[in-house]
Amino acid sequence: MNRIDGGVTAAKGFEAAAAAAGIKYQDRTDMALIYSEKPCKAAGTFTTNVVKAAPVKWDRAIIERKLRPQAVIVNSGIANACTGKEGMDCCRKTAEAAARTLHVDADSVLIGSTGVIGMQIPMDRIEKGIRILAAERKADRESGAAAAKAIMTTDTRPKEAAVTFEVGGKTVTIGGMAKGSGMIHPNMCTMLSFITTDAKISGKALRKALSADVEDTYNMISVDGDTSTNDTVLLLANGRAENEKIRYGTPEYDQFCEALHYVNETLAKKMAGDGEGATALFEAKIVGAQSKEQAKVLAKSIVCSSLTKTAIAGHDANWGRILCAMGYSGARFDPEKVTLFFESSAGKLKIIENGVAVEYSEEKATEILSQPEVKVTADIGEGDAQAAAWGCDLTHEYININADYRS
Amino acid sequence: MNRIDGGVTAAKGFEAAAAAAGIKYQDRTDMALIYSEKPCKAAGTFTTNVVKAAPVKWDRAIIERKLRPQAVIVNSGIANACTGKEGMDCCRKTAEAAARTLHVDADSVLIGSTGVIGMQIPMDRIEKGIRILAAERKADRESGAAAAKAIMTTDTRPKEAAVTFEVGGKTVTIGGMAKGSGMIHPNMCTMLSFITTDAKISGKALRKALSADVEDTYNMISVDGDTSTNDTVLLLANGRAENEKIRYGTPEYDQFCEALHYVNETLAKKMAGDGEGATALFEAKIVGAQSKEQAKVLAKSIVCSSLTKTAIAGHDANWGRILCAMGYSGARFDPEKVTLFFESSAGKLKIIENGVAVEYSEEKATEILSQPEVKVTADIGEGDAQAAAWGCDLTHEYININADYRS
């Protein structure tokens, strides 16, 4: 497996573009296109929120009917959620406009939206944006990067990842882009993420690979505990690598899963580290668990705790809050068997052993917790299973961003 | 039912005191005593956190053995949680010291602690504090108020409530005090709350009344989603009102429950409104539900959402976040049947009808949301059940308080 620079245009036969359509933001791009020269096999996972945005309903229907998408139209600024019949009409009209301009079928157009809930999207601007996107689409590195930038809302950095691996002498590429900074909470998949691959792969293998990996990547991040109405992960495979077809359960499938996992985990960690107002990526790792499920529940609870997150913001080794968050997670464990470490580029420090504090240097702990990526590892002394979750610190900037987001 | 001024000394035969013992805070009182001239029947509910503080374990054993408590010793500053065997020894020594000084049995002494997790409590200061408390205890209004003040940590206001009602010509009083500002989340009972009554009441009736009412009061508040290691509600009844004994299932029992509910709800709302950094008490009410359980899950989800809470801090009528929080609550409902109102002392405004926005004045909405108590009511149009939950806004001050709590 070979990590490479790139995003949604890294795989063969995929083009991308960005456009400034003035949907809500001015003076920046706010629409993106992913276009495949060939129709794709597709897999998708969507928000579990009862309140589902119109584009989530639109995409899910296409994925469930096993249609062959060829384009994805994304806008940032307005979520098209809680918009009733008018919101669904907007999806249909968007797909029809893209279909006319790109010469594809309307039901091969997937749609992603992110931004304010409850506002209607101005269709005339969407149509203008689609014309720009269609004219500008290219397969180069820059176009992929421009698309990754156009889908940002409160994100401070675009998020891309790409990787290649060999299948029977053919190079297969998986690349992706994602956005997500607020309303991020681990429950199914909680943001927009678009992954493209030129792998030739069976539909079953594609769907299995995505649904399994989402559980260990996007579902293990949290910024603020709010599961969005718009969460979408789409995985498109156009077969252009011309490898022998990858089938479920084969060694090549395992290779594909490993590469997909790298792209998904990288994008998920980038989202957590760029959480609204965040100054640090915060990883919680549970080792010595009886089961992976137990480890996941404990790890998630730590990164979701407001008190843990504010302690990280203050570079304060307040380990009591971490044990407290593990305690109310719903998972059983023996607090008196827990050994806990803080770790970062500044070193590793044991803080508690068998549930009570050891003598440690508060200064050293503060230094460790002042780095841009910090990690807490709790060994619960029960078995061999482990899991990690990713979040961020909770800072004043989160309040600034969200106390007045709409205006 | 008659609402009166007062707290834990409102009921006959209860005394209270406060002491400055220097446990962690200096220049303020940090220990409190509640003393009953007669042994009490007692009920209690405790944190569901797997990590339980030593005093929680101590109290639970006394309540489960149906012993007759006569005193409660509370300290603020150190939680005595994650303190291992030394922490349990501290409880035993505290009870023994109080027993000697107050001339009661050690297993009639309940203990409450709140503050930093993981530190050991200095026993010499506790013993000094107990001597002061025993010497100063009085049954007057001021002593109750002083105790309510001594148990505060990051609270900005003491929290008391009291009420009287008549049983067969005898006046029965219920009064209480509580503390709680951070690490507050609805799951069993999430703070320290001490309720005293002079009612003569059967042990069964006392326990039933408390466990039922906790579900609708303390369990319906949230400040930050963190369920503490120390949550404790204690209800002590000394029988000094000399009423005919109240038994479970009688009309007098219903009267007792109504009065207890008033005290519990008042204290719970005071805690929510005084959440760390809060500028507003935020009530979410669900009406038109199929069941009370459905209404509770939806209401809780609204007051727990970081995004809803920051919107309230910004006086921003961001109703999309409220529908979003209802959507990921886990309860089923039809978003397209929801009608939603904002309400406060500044008026009441319909914001959405059947899931989409109506035309409303943003200015008026901002005015309504700028009051110290704001309320959102969502009618989900399915039935007659309803429930309320209480929280607060999420502000910069929450970050200030928690990013550096220990130092």
PDB file of C-alpha atoms in Angstrom, chain B residues 100-329:
ATOM      1  CA  ARG B 100     -18.352  10.827  68.655  1.00  0.00           C
ATOM      2  CA  THR B 101     -19.039  14.543  68.453  1.00  0.00           C
ATOM      3  CA  LEU B 102     -22.817  14.305  67.897  1.00  0.00           C
ATOM      4  CA  HIS B 103     -23.343  11.273  70.178  1.00  0.00           C
ATOM      5  CA  VAL B 104     -24.950   9.150  67.473  1.00  0.00           C
ATOM      6  CA  ASP B 105     -24.009   5.815  65.862  1.00  0.00           C
ATOM      7  CA  ALA B 106     -21.376   5.906  63.089  1.00  0.00           C
ATOM      8  CA  ASP B 107     -23.748   4.087  60.747  1.00  0.00           C
ATOM      9  CA  SER B 108     -26.354   6.806  61.226  1.00  0.00           C
ATOM     10  CA  VAL B 109     -24.016   9.335  59.558  1.00  0.00           C
ATOM     11  CA  LEU B 110     -24.451   9.922  55.816  1.00  0.00           C
ATOM     12  CA  ILE B 111     -21.681  11.633  53.814  1.00  0.00           C
ATOM     13  CA  GLY B 112     -21.696  13.834  50.721  1.00  0.00           C
ATOM     14  CA  SER B 113     -18.606  15.037  48.846  1.00  0.00           C
ATOM     15  CA  THR B 114     -18.236  17.166  45.733  1.00  0.00           C
ATOM     16  CA  GLY B 115     -15.268  18.668  43.929  1.00  0.00           C
ATOM     17  CA  VAL B 116     -12.084  17.440  42.301  1.00  0.00           C
ATOM     18  CA  ILE B 117     -11.828  13.735  41.455  1.00  0.00           C
ATOM     19  CA  GLY B 118      -8.726  11.781  42.471  1.00  0.00           C
ATOM     20  CA  MET B 119      -7.451  13.820  45.409  1.00  0.00           C
ATOM     21  CA  GLN B 120      -7.479  12.448  48.947  1.00  0.00           C
ATOM     22  CA  ILE B 121      -9.406  14.402  51.580  1.00  0.00           C
ATOM     23  CA  PRO B 122      -7.285  15.761  54.470  1.00  0.00           C
ATOM     24  CA  MET B 123      -8.844  14.000  57.482  1.00  0.00           C
ATOM     25  CA  ASP B 124      -7.485  16.466  60.063  1.00  0.00           C
ATOM     26  CA  ARG B 125      -9.418  19.293  58.423  1.00  0.00           C
ATOM     27  CA  ILE B 126     -12.576  17.202  58.225  1.00  0.00           C
ATOM     28  CA  GLU B 127     -12.297  16.483  61.964  1.00  0.00           C
ATOM     29  CA  LYS B 128     -11.776  20.158  62.729  1.00  0.00           C
ATOM     30  CA  GLY B 129     -14.796  20.990  60.546  1.00  0.00           C
ATOM     31  CA  ILE B 130     -16.991  18.456  62.306  1.00  0.00           C
ATOM     32  CA  ARG B 131     -16.201  20.023  65.691  1.00  0.00           C
ATOM     33  CA  ILE B 132     -17.235  23.463  64.389  1.00  0.00           C
ATOM     34  CA  LEU B 133     -20.407  22.086  62.768  1.00  0.00           C
ATOM     35  CA  ALA B 134     -21.477  20.259  65.932  1.00  0.00           C
ATOM     36  CA  ALA B 135     -20.977  23.370  68.029  1.00  0.00           C
ATOM     37  CA  GLU B 136     -22.797  25.729  65.658  1.00  0.00           C
ATOM     38  CA  ARG B 137     -25.779  23.648  64.509  1.00  0.00           C
ATOM     39  CA  LYS B 138     -29.125  25.394  64.849  1.00  0.00           C
ATOM     40  CA  ALA B 139     -32.676  24.849  63.601  1.00  0.00           C
ATOM     41  CA  ASP B 140     -33.097  28.390  62.291  1.00  0.00           C
ATOM     42  CA  ARG B 141     -33.528  29.694  58.746  1.00  0.00           C
ATOM     43  CA  GLU B 142     -30.028  31.199  58.647  1.00  0.00           C
ATOM     44  CA  SER B 143     -28.296  27.912  59.483  1.00  0.00           C
ATOM     45  CA  GLY B 144     -30.106  26.172  56.623  1.00  0.00           C
ATOM     46  CA  ALA B 145     -29.081  28.968  54.269  1.00  0.00           C
ATOM     47  CA  ALA B 146     -25.474  28.794  55.477  1.00  0.00           C
ATOM     48  CA  ALA B 147     -25.383  25.046  54.792  1.00  0.00           C
ATOM     49  CA  ALA B 148     -26.784  25.579  51.273  1.00  0.00           C
ATOM     50  CA  LYS B 149     -23.975  28.047  50.636  1.00  0.00           C
ATOM     51  CA  ALA B 150     -21.228  25.814  52.049  1.00  0.00           C
ATOM     52  CA  ILE B 151     -21.945  22.938  49.633  1.00  0.00           C
ATOM     53  CA  MET B 152     -21.500  25.087  46.502  1.00  0.00           C
ATOM     54  CA  THR B 153     -18.549  24.499  44.131  1.00  0.00           C
ATOM     55  CA  THR B 154     -18.812  26.371  40.818  1.00  0.00           C
ATOM     56  CA  ASP B 155     -22.443  27.243  41.655  1.00  0.00           C
ATOM     57  CA  THR B 156     -23.069  30.990  41.681  1.00  0.00           C
ATOM     58  CA  ARG B 157     -26.183  30.837  43.897  1.00  0.00           C
ATOM     59  CA  PRO B 158     -27.297  28.611  46.792  1.00  0.00           C
ATOM     60  CA  LYS B 159     -30.348  26.472  45.968  1.00  0.00           C
ATOM     61  CA  GLU B 160     -33.145  25.929  48.457  1.00  0.00           C
ATOM     62  CA  ALA B 161     -36.853  25.162  48.328  1.00  0.00           C
ATOM     63  CA  ALA B 162     -39.546  24.386  50.906  1.00  0.00           C
ATOM     64  CA  VAL B 163     -43.263  23.713  51.051  1.00  0.00           C
ATOM     65  CA  THR B 164     -45.935  22.797  53.618  1.00  0.00           C
ATOM     66  CA  PHE B 165     -49.180  20.855  53.348  1.00  0.00           C
ATOM     67  CA  GLU B 166     -51.812  19.574  55.772  1.00  0.00           C
ATOM     68  CA  VAL B 167     -52.387  15.941  56.744  1.00  0.00           C
ATOM     69  CA  GLY B 168     -55.391  15.465  59.083  1.00  0.00           C
ATOM     70  CA  GLY B 169     -54.967  18.901  60.626  1.00  0.00           C
ATOM     71  CA  LYS B 170     -51.212  18.585  61.075  1.00  0.00           C
ATOM     72  CA  THR B 171     -48.809  20.739  59.064  1.00  0.00           C
ATOM     73  CA  VAL B 172     -46.151  18.715  57.272  1.00  0.00           C
ATOM     74  CA  THR B 173     -43.073  20.447  55.855  1.00  0.00           C
ATOM     75  CA  ILE B 174     -40.635  19.359  53.151  1.00  0.00           C
ATOM     76  CA  GLY B 175     -37.516  21.424  52.514  1.00  0.00           C
ATOM     77  CA  GLY B 176     -34.272  20.861  50.703  1.00  0.00           C
ATOM     78  CA  MET B 177     -31.002  22.196  49.407  1.00  0.00           C
ATOM     79  CA  ALA B 178     -28.950  21.170  46.401  1.00  0.00           C
ATOM     80  CA  LYS B 179     -25.729  21.983  44.629  1.00  0.00           C
ATOM     81  CA  GLY B 180     -24.813  21.332  41.049  1.00  0.00           C
ATOM     82  CA  SER B 181     -23.408  23.348  38.230  1.00  0.00           C
ATOM     83  CA  GLY B 182     -21.067  21.161  36.168  1.00  0.00           C
ATOM     84  CA  MET B 183     -20.818  17.420  35.459  1.00  0.00           C
ATOM     85  CA  ILE B 184     -24.613  17.510  35.344  1.00  0.00           C
ATOM     86  CA  HIS B 185     -26.491  15.155  33.040  1.00  0.00           C
ATOM     87  CA  PRO B 186     -29.834  13.409  33.356  1.00  0.00           C
ATOM     88  CA  ASN B 187     -29.130   9.838  34.363  1.00  0.00           C
ATOM     89  CA  MET B 188     -30.594   8.820  37.715  1.00  0.00           C
ATOM     90  CA  CYS B 189     -29.698  11.846  39.792  1.00  0.00           C
ATOM     91  CA  THR B 190     -26.880  14.119  38.967  1.00  0.00           C
ATOM     92  CA  MET B 191     -25.776  16.357  41.790  1.00  0.00           C
ATOM     93  CA  LEU B 192     -26.043  16.546  45.567  1.00  0.00           C
ATOM     94  CA  SER B 193     -29.544  17.188  46.859  1.00  0.00           C
ATOM     95  CA  PHE B 194     -30.643  16.862  50.471  1.00  0.00           C
ATOM     96  CA  ILE B 195     -34.351  16.897  51.330  1.00  0.00           C
ATOM     97  CA  THR B 196     -35.668  16.871  54.874  1.00  0.00           C
ATOM     98  CA  THR B 197     -39.245  16.401  56.044  1.00  0.00           C
ATOM     99  CA  ASP B 198     -40.971  16.117  59.381  1.00  0.00           C
ATOM    100  CA  ALA B 199     -43.622  13.875  57.811  1.00  0.00           C
ATOM    101  CA  LYS B 200     -44.458  10.648  59.604  1.00  0.00           C
ATOM    102  CA  ILE B 201     -44.388   8.288  56.665  1.00  0.00           C
ATOM    103  CA  SER B 202     -43.790   4.598  56.010  1.00  0.00           C
ATOM    104  CA  GLY B 203     -40.364   3.627  54.655  1.00  0.00           C
ATOM    105  CA  LYS B 204     -41.969   2.145  51.560  1.00  0.00           C
ATOM    106  CA  ALA B 205     -43.918   5.326  50.789  1.00  0.00           C
ATOM    107  CA  LEU B 206     -40.782   7.415  51.287  1.00  0.00           C
ATOM    108  CA  ARG B 207     -38.716   5.295  48.910  1.00  0.00           C
ATOM    109  CA  LYS B 208     -41.434   5.049  46.263  1.00  0.00           C
ATOM    110  CA  ALA B 209     -42.091   8.783  46.323  1.00  0.00           C
ATOM    111  CA  LEU B 210     -38.429   9.652  45.867  1.00  0.00           C
ATOM    112  CA  SER B 211     -37.552   7.119  43.177  1.00  0.00           C
ATOM    113  CA  ALA B 212     -40.582   8.056  41.055  1.00  0.00           C
ATOM    114  CA  ASP B 213     -40.092  11.788  41.339  1.00  0.00           C
ATOM    115  CA  VAL B 214     -36.353  11.742  40.572  1.00  0.00           C
ATOM    116  CA  GLU B 215     -37.254  10.528  37.067  1.00  0.00           C
ATOM    117  CA  ASP B 216     -39.274  13.676  36.323  1.00  0.00           C
ATOM    118  CA  THR B 217     -37.054  16.229  38.037  1.00  0.00           C
ATOM    119  CA  TYR B 218     -33.310  15.689  38.570  1.00  0.00           C
ATOM    120  CA  ASN B 219     -33.148  13.211  35.692  1.00  0.00           C
ATOM    121  CA  MET B 220     -34.593  15.799  33.302  1.00  0.00           C
ATOM    122  CA  ILE B 221     -31.821  18.361  33.688  1.00  0.00           C
ATOM    123  CA  SER B 222     -28.497  18.613  31.899  1.00  0.00           C
ATOM    124  CA  VAL B 223     -25.672  21.099  31.978  1.00  0.00           C
ATOM    125  CA  ASP B 224     -22.923  19.352  30.064  1.00  0.00           C
ATOM    126  CA  GLY B 225     -23.811  15.723  29.446  1.00  0.00           C
ATOM    127  CA  ASP B 226     -21.375  14.429  32.048  1.00  0.00           C
ATOM    128  CA  THR B 227     -22.872  12.121  34.684  1.00  0.00           C
ATOM    129  CA  SER B 228     -20.927  12.663  37.868  1.00  0.00           C
ATOM    130  CA  THR B 229     -19.276  10.074  40.087  1.00  0.00           C
ATOM    131  CA  ASN B 230     -20.886  11.593  43.179  1.00  0.00           C
ATOM    132  CA  ASP B 231     -24.570  12.180  42.368  1.00  0.00           C
ATOM    133  CA  THR B 232     -26.695  11.726  45.434  1.00  0.00           C
ATOM    134  CA  VAL B 233     -30.245  12.603  46.452  1.00  0.00           C
ATOM    135  CA  LEU B 234     -31.085  11.929  50.081  1.00  0.00           C
ATOM    136  CA  LEU B 235     -34.555  12.273  51.610  1.00  0.00           C
ATOM    137  CA  LEU B 236     -34.772  12.171  55.420  1.00  0.00           C
ATOM    138  CA  ALA B 237     -38.065  11.964  57.346  1.00  0.00           C
ATOM    139  CA  ASN B 238     -38.038  12.341  61.142  1.00  0.00           C
ATOM    140  CA  GLY B 239     -41.796  12.157  61.858  1.00  0.00           C
ATOM    141  CA  ARG B 240     -41.804  15.319  64.006  1.00  0.00           C
ATOM    142  CA  ALA B 241     -44.959  16.687  62.307  1.00  0.00           C
ATOM    143  CA  GLU B 242     -46.851  14.023  64.288  1.00  0.00           C
ATOM    144  CA  ASN B 243     -49.323  13.498  61.443  1.00  0.00           C
ATOM    145  CA  GLU B 244     -51.091  10.179  61.051  1.00  0.00           C
ATOM    146  CA  LYS B 245     -48.566   8.006  59.273  1.00  0.00           C
ATOM    147  CA  ILE B 246     -48.619   8.452  55.480  1.00  0.00           C
ATOM    148  CA  ARG B 247     -48.855   5.113  53.688  1.00  0.00           C
ATOM    149  CA  TYR B 248     -48.144   4.209  50.067  1.00  0.00           C
ATOM    150  CA  GLY B 249     -51.117   4.523  47.712  1.00  0.00           C
ATOM    151  CA  THR B 250     -53.319   6.736  49.903  1.00  0.00           C
ATOM    152  CA  PRO B 251     -54.576  10.269  49.079  1.00  0.00           C
ATOM    153  CA  GLU B 252     -52.114  11.582  51.709  1.00  0.00           C
ATOM    154  CA  TYR B 253     -49.329   9.844  49.826  1.00  0.00           C
ATOM    155  CA  ASP B 254     -50.384  11.721  46.678  1.00  0.00           C
ATOM    156  CA  GLN B 255     -50.251  14.976  48.660  1.00  0.00           C
ATOM    157  CA  PHE B 256     -46.776  14.112  49.896  1.00  0.00           C
ATOM    158  CA  CYS B 257     -45.657  13.314  46.334  1.00  0.00           C
ATOM    159  CA  GLU B 258     -47.037  16.598  45.030  1.00  0.00           C
ATOM    160  CA  ALA B 259     -45.185  18.562  47.716  1.00  0.00           C
ATOM    161  CA  LEU B 260     -41.981  16.568  47.206  1.00  0.00           C
ATOM    162  CA  HIS B 261     -42.264  17.149  43.459  1.00  0.00           C
ATOM    163  CA  TYR B 262     -42.447  20.899  44.001  1.00  0.00           C
ATOM    164  CA  VAL B 263     -39.255  20.868  46.083  1.00  0.00           C
ATOM    165  CA  ASN B 264     -37.395  18.545  43.700  1.00  0.00           C
ATOM    166  CA  GLU B 265     -38.469  20.352  40.526  1.00  0.00           C
ATOM    167  CA  THR B 266     -37.598  23.733  42.021  1.00  0.00           C
ATOM    168  CA  LEU B 267     -34.126  22.568  43.043  1.00  0.00           C
ATOM    169  CA  ALA B 268     -33.566  20.809  39.699  1.00  0.00           C
ATOM    170  CA  LYS B 269     -34.504  23.930  37.723  1.00  0.00           C
ATOM    171  CA  LYS B 270     -32.279  26.046  39.956  1.00  0.00           C
ATOM    172  CA  MET B 271     -29.376  23.741  39.156  1.00  0.00           C
ATOM    173  CA  ALA B 272     -30.033  23.870  35.406  1.00  0.00           C
ATOM    174  CA  GLY B 273     -30.375  27.661  35.450  1.00  0.00           C
ATOM    175  CA  ASP B 274     -27.129  27.953  37.414  1.00  0.00           C
ATOM    176  CA  GLY B 275     -25.228  25.569  35.108  1.00  0.00           C
ATOM    177  CA  GLU B 276     -21.574  26.434  34.717  1.00  0.00           C
ATOM    178  CA  GLY B 277     -21.316  29.636  32.711  1.00  0.00           C
ATOM    179  CA  ALA B 278     -25.072  29.805  32.103  1.00  0.00           C
ATOM    180  CA  THR B 279     -26.880  33.063  31.412  1.00  0.00           C
ATOM    181  CA  ALA B 280     -30.299  31.428  30.870  1.00  0.00           C
ATOM    182  CA  LEU B 281     -32.472  28.574  32.112  1.00  0.00           C
ATOM    183  CA  PHE B 282     -33.535  26.724  28.963  1.00  0.00           C
ATOM    184  CA  GLU B 283     -36.695  24.608  29.106  1.00  0.00           C
ATOM    185  CA  ALA B 284     -37.669  22.199  26.335  1.00  0.00           C
ATOM    186  CA  LYS B 285     -41.230  20.938  26.412  1.00  0.00           C
ATOM    187  CA  ILE B 286     -42.672  18.280  24.137  1.00  0.00           C
ATOM    188  CA  VAL B 287     -46.464  18.108  23.829  1.00  0.00           C
ATOM    189  CA  GLY B 288     -48.722  16.018  21.595  1.00  0.00           C
ATOM    190  CA  ALA B 289     -46.600  12.902  22.189  1.00  0.00           C
ATOM    191  CA  GLN B 290     -47.813   9.306  22.080  1.00  0.00           C
ATOM    192  CA  SER B 291     -46.152   8.522  25.404  1.00  0.00           C
ATOM    193  CA  LYS B 292     -44.413  10.325  28.227  1.00  0.00           C
ATOM    194  CA  GLU B 293     -41.261   8.287  27.519  1.00  0.00           C
ATOM    195  CA  GLN B 294     -41.164   9.510  23.892  1.00  0.00           C
ATOM    196  CA  ALA B 295     -41.682  13.106  25.077  1.00  0.00           C
ATOM    197  CA  LYS B 296     -38.891  12.785  27.657  1.00  0.00           C
ATOM    198  CA  VAL B 297     -36.341  11.408  25.182  1.00  0.00           C
ATOM    199  CA  LEU B 298     -37.073  14.245  22.732  1.00  0.00           C
ATOM    200  CA  ALA B 299     -37.033  16.972  25.410  1.00  0.00           C
ATOM    201  CA  LYS B 300     -33.753  15.727  26.911  1.00  0.00           C
ATOM    202  CA  SER B 301     -32.075  15.573  23.527  1.00  0.00           C
ATOM    203  CA  ILE B 302     -32.872  19.256  22.898  1.00  0.00           C
ATOM    204  CA  VAL B 303     -31.414  20.512  26.192  1.00  0.00           C
ATOM    205  CA  CYS B 304     -28.312  18.291  25.789  1.00  0.00           C
ATOM    206  CA  SER B 305     -27.336  19.548  22.319  1.00  0.00           C
ATOM    207  CA  SER B 306     -24.190  21.712  22.314  1.00  0.00           C
ATOM    208  CA  LEU B 307     -25.411  23.405  19.147  1.00  0.00           C
ATOM    209  CA  THR B 308     -28.853  24.217  20.565  1.00  0.00           C
ATOM    210  CA  LYS B 309     -27.214  25.531  23.731  1.00  0.00           C
ATOM    211  CA  THR B 310     -24.767  27.793  21.882  1.00  0.00           C
ATOM    212  CA  ALA B 311     -27.667  29.109  19.767  1.00  0.00           C
ATOM    213  CA  ILE B 312     -29.509  30.045  22.984  1.00  0.00           C
ATOM    214  CA  ALA B 313     -26.306  31.737  24.211  1.00  0.00           C
ATOM    215  CA  GLY B 314     -26.360  33.771  20.990  1.00  0.00           C
ATOM    216  CA  HIS B 315     -30.125  34.493  21.290  1.00  0.00           C
ATOM    217  CA  ASP B 316     -30.381  32.949  17.826  1.00  0.00           C
ATOM    218  CA  ALA B 317     -33.673  31.294  16.792  1.00  0.00           C
ATOM    219  CA  ASN B 318     -31.776  28.461  15.108  1.00  0.00           C
ATOM    220  CA  TRP B 319     -34.726  26.055  15.109  1.00  0.00           C
ATOM    221  CA  GLY B 320     -33.003  23.696  12.651  1.00  0.00           C
ATOM    222  CA  ARG B 321     -30.666  22.603  15.436  1.00  0.00           C
ATOM    223  CA  ILE B 322     -33.664  21.823  17.659  1.00  0.00           C
ATOM    224  CA  LEU B 323     -35.281  19.619  15.002  1.00  0.00           C
ATOM    225  CA  CYS B 324     -31.871  18.036  14.391  1.00  0.00           C
ATOM    226  CA  ALA B 325     -31.461  17.217  18.099  1.00  0.00           C
ATOM    227  CA  MET B 326     -34.954  15.712  18.197  1.00  0.00           C
ATOM    228  CA  GLY B 327     -34.036  13.719  15.111  1.00  0.00           C
ATOM    229  CA  TYR B 328     -31.013  11.970  16.632  1.00  0.00           C
ATOM    230  CA  SER B 329     -32.631  11.438  20.042  1.00  0.00           C
TER     231      SER B 329
END
